[in-house]
Short mmCIF file of C-alpha atoms in Angstrom, two decimals:
data_model
loop_
_atom_site.label_atom_id
_atom_site.label_comp_id
_atom_site.label_asym_id
_atom_site.label_seq_id
_atom_site.Cartn_x
_atom_site.Cartn_y
_atom_site.Cartn_z
CA UNK X 193 0.12 -0.01 -0.24
CA UNK X 194 1.26 3.29 -1.08
CA UNK X 195 0.49 6.07 1.31
CA UNK X 196 -0.06 9.59 -0.70
CA UNK X 197 1.58 12.44 0.66
CA UNK X 198 -0.15 15.91 0.17
CA UNK X 199 1.55 19.17 0.54
CA UNK X 200 0.18 21.86 2.33
CA UNK X 201 0.01 23.90 -0.93
CA UNK X 202 -2.27 21.62 -2.58
CA UNK X 203 -4.40 20.89 0.30
CA UNK X 204 -5.71 24.59 0.03
CA UNK X 205 -6.15 23.99 -3.80
CA UNK X 206 -8.05 21.26 -3.01
CA UNK X 207 -9.87 22.68 -0.28
CA UNK X 208 -10.40 25.99 -2.59
CA UNK X 209 -11.43 23.70 -5.26
CA UNK X 210 -14.33 22.37 -3.35
CA UNK X 211 -15.64 25.25 -1.89
CA UNK X 212 -16.11 26.58 -5.81
CA UNK X 213 -17.45 23.45 -7.14
CA UNK X 214 -20.17 23.22 -4.42
CA UNK X 215 -21.34 27.10 -4.84
CA UNK X 216 -21.32 26.67 -8.65
CA UNK X 217 -23.49 23.59 -7.85
CA UNK X 218 -25.76 25.41 -6.18
CA UNK X 219 -25.74 28.57 -8.50
CA UNK X 220 -27.38 26.30 -11.22
CA UNK X 221 -31.09 27.48 -10.77
CA UNK X 222 -32.58 27.09 -14.28
CA UNK X 223 -33.76 23.96 -16.20
CA UNK X 224 -33.74 23.73 -19.70
CA UNK X 225 -36.19 22.19 -22.17
CA UNK X 226 -35.61 21.33 -25.97
CA UNK X 227 -32.31 23.05 -27.57
CA UNK X 228 -29.78 24.14 -25.03
CA UNK X 229 -29.79 27.82 -25.18
CA UNK X 230 -28.40 30.73 -23.08
CA UNK X 231 -29.84 33.69 -21.52
CA UNK X 232 -27.85 36.06 -23.60
CA UNK X 233 -28.86 38.28 -26.30
CA UNK X 234 -32.65 38.51 -25.28
CA UNK X 235 -34.82 40.97 -27.67
CA UNK X 236 -36.71 43.57 -25.86
CA UNK X 237 -40.35 41.93 -26.06
CA UNK X 238 -42.02 45.20 -27.56
CA UNK X 239 -39.38 45.28 -30.12
CA UNK X 240 -40.17 41.66 -31.13
CA UNK X 241 -43.41 42.56 -31.55
CA UNK X 242 -42.76 45.53 -33.82
CA UNK X 243 -40.46 43.15 -35.97
CA UNK X 244 -43.38 40.72 -36.19
CA UNK X 245 -45.90 43.43 -37.44
CA UNK X 246 -43.38 44.66 -39.96
CA UNK X 247 -42.14 41.07 -41.32
CA UNK X 248 -44.91 38.52 -40.21
CA UNK X 249 -42.69 36.17 -38.86
CA UNK X 250 -39.00 36.17 -37.06
CA UNK X 251 -36.50 34.13 -35.28
CA UNK X 252 -36.04 35.82 -31.77
CA UNK X 253 -35.41 35.11 -28.20
CA UNK X 254 -37.45 36.99 -25.25
CA UNK X 255 -38.64 36.44 -21.96
CA UNK X 256 -41.56 36.50 -19.77
CA UNK X 257 -43.54 35.11 -16.49
CA UNK X 258 -45.17 31.47 -16.94
CA UNK X 259 -49.11 32.38 -16.23
CA UNK X 260 -49.93 28.30 -17.12
CA UNK X 261 -48.32 25.15 -18.63
CA UNK X 262 -50.38 22.32 -20.08
CA UNK X 263 -51.94 20.92 -17.45
CA UNK X 264 -52.19 17.63 -19.55
CA UNK X 265 -48.67 17.07 -20.97
CA UNK X 266 -46.71 20.32 -20.88
CA UNK X 267 -47.12 20.73 -24.43
CA UNK X 268 -47.75 24.85 -24.55
CA UNK X 269 -47.34 27.76 -22.03
CA UNK X 270 -49.20 31.18 -21.65
CA UNK X 271 -46.51 33.42 -20.98
CA UNK X 272 -47.00 37.24 -19.63
CA UNK X 273 -44.75 39.50 -21.61
CA UNK X 274 -45.12 43.70 -20.91
CA UNK X 275 -49.03 43.67 -21.21
CA UNK X 276 -49.82 40.91 -23.35
CA UNK X 277 -50.14 37.11 -23.22
CA UNK X 278 -48.01 34.84 -25.41
CA UNK X 279 -49.53 31.46 -26.35
CA UNK X 280 -46.36 29.59 -26.81
CA UNK X 281 -46.09 25.73 -28.40
CA UNK X 282 -42.89 23.90 -28.71
CA UNK X 283 -41.47 23.03 -32.15
CA UNK X 284 -42.69 19.82 -33.58
CA UNK X 285 -43.92 18.94 -29.96
CA UNK X 286 -39.94 17.99 -29.49
CA UNK X 287 -39.89 18.53 -25.84
CA UNK X 288 -42.23 19.47 -22.93
CA UNK X 289 -42.23 21.60 -19.82
CA UNK X 290 -43.55 20.55 -16.38
CA UNK X 291 -47.41 20.65 -16.51
CA UNK X 292 -47.30 22.28 -12.58
CA UNK X 293 -45.19 24.25 -10.71
CA UNK X 294 -43.87 26.71 -12.78
CA UNK X 295 -46.14 29.47 -12.79
CA UNK X 296 -44.60 32.81 -12.00
CA UNK X 297 -41.25 31.95 -12.84
CA UNK X 298 -39.41 33.50 -15.41
CA UNK X 299 -38.90 32.03 -18.82
CA UNK X 300 -36.40 32.64 -21.58
CA UNK X 301 -37.37 31.66 -25.27
CA UNK X 302 -35.63 31.15 -28.32
CA UNK X 303 -37.78 30.44 -31.21
CA UNK X 304 -40.21 32.08 -33.68
CA UNK X 305 -42.36 34.69 -33.19
CA UNK X 306 -45.88 35.15 -35.78
CA UNK X 307 -49.42 36.44 -35.07
CA UNK X 308 -51.91 33.79 -36.14
CA UNK X 309 -55.62 32.92 -35.71
CA UNK X 310 -56.70 30.06 -33.72
CA UNK X 311 -60.19 28.65 -34.32
CA UNK X 312 -62.84 27.91 -32.12
CA UNK X 313 -62.14 24.06 -31.83
CA UNK X 314 -58.24 25.20 -31.28
CA UNK X 315 -59.22 27.51 -28.45
CA UNK X 316 -61.46 24.99 -26.67
CA UNK X 317 -58.75 21.95 -27.16
CA UNK X 318 -56.16 24.45 -25.46
CA UNK X 319 -59.03 25.14 -22.87
CA UNK X 320 -59.60 22.11 -22.11
CA UNK X 321 -55.97 21.18 -21.78
CA UNK X 322 -55.57 23.95 -19.21
CA UNK X 323 -58.66 22.56 -17.39
CA UNK X 324 -61.38 24.96 -17.71
CA UNK X 325 -64.69 23.53 -17.12
CA UNK X 326 -67.37 22.21 -19.57
CA UNK X 327 -69.52 25.34 -18.99
CA UNK X 328 -66.24 27.81 -19.68
CA UNK X 329 -65.28 25.81 -22.35
CA UNK X 330 -68.69 26.12 -24.40
CA UNK X 331 -68.70 30.09 -24.01
CA UNK X 332 -65.65 29.84 -25.90
CA UNK X 333 -67.45 30.99 -29.77
CA UNK X 334 -65.00 33.26 -31.18
CA UNK X 335 -61.58 32.60 -33.00
CA UNK X 336 -58.69 34.39 -31.31
CA UNK X 337 -55.90 36.30 -33.15
CA UNK X 338 -52.99 36.00 -31.37
CA UNK X 339 -48.93 36.34 -30.74
CA UNK X 340 -47.50 33.23 -30.86
CA UNK X 341 -44.38 31.52 -30.42
CA UNK X 342 -43.37 28.48 -31.43
CA UNK X 343 -39.75 27.70 -29.27
CA UNK X 344 -37.00 25.39 -29.95
CA UNK X 345 -35.33 25.90 -26.52
CA UNK X 346 -36.48 27.11 -23.35
CA UNK X 347 -35.09 28.19 -19.83
CA UNK X 348 -37.04 28.02 -16.71
CA UNK X 349 -35.46 30.05 -14.26
CA UNK X 350 -36.07 29.07 -10.59
#
């Protein structure tokens, strides 16, 4: 058996490295879904909205506060950005987010933004996914023209 001798300077290095690893692992208060994205280069929502009005569809990165997620599968998010509510779906249903417990948290989204019309049946479907009552769903009789976002990647910050 060989005894490993550690110098005092090596001990200091190991100690500080250990402290760094503990604090850096505790500092990861983000969950990633879909493509791995960063929290850099976020476009101000009002600017993104202007660009969509000018160009019809844009690729961008925005952030907002999660109002709700699909209670059945986590296949969409309603997001509050500025004074608007955005409807966010995930590209090709390629990933999902938690079905609960993320309301009020900040989300960073990367993907495509556009305006679209949701037909009555779609609006009812999403209301059903959200757990709305049968009576509430039956009150939906008009299509909705919405600012929508198809995300390729999402970060949810704790």
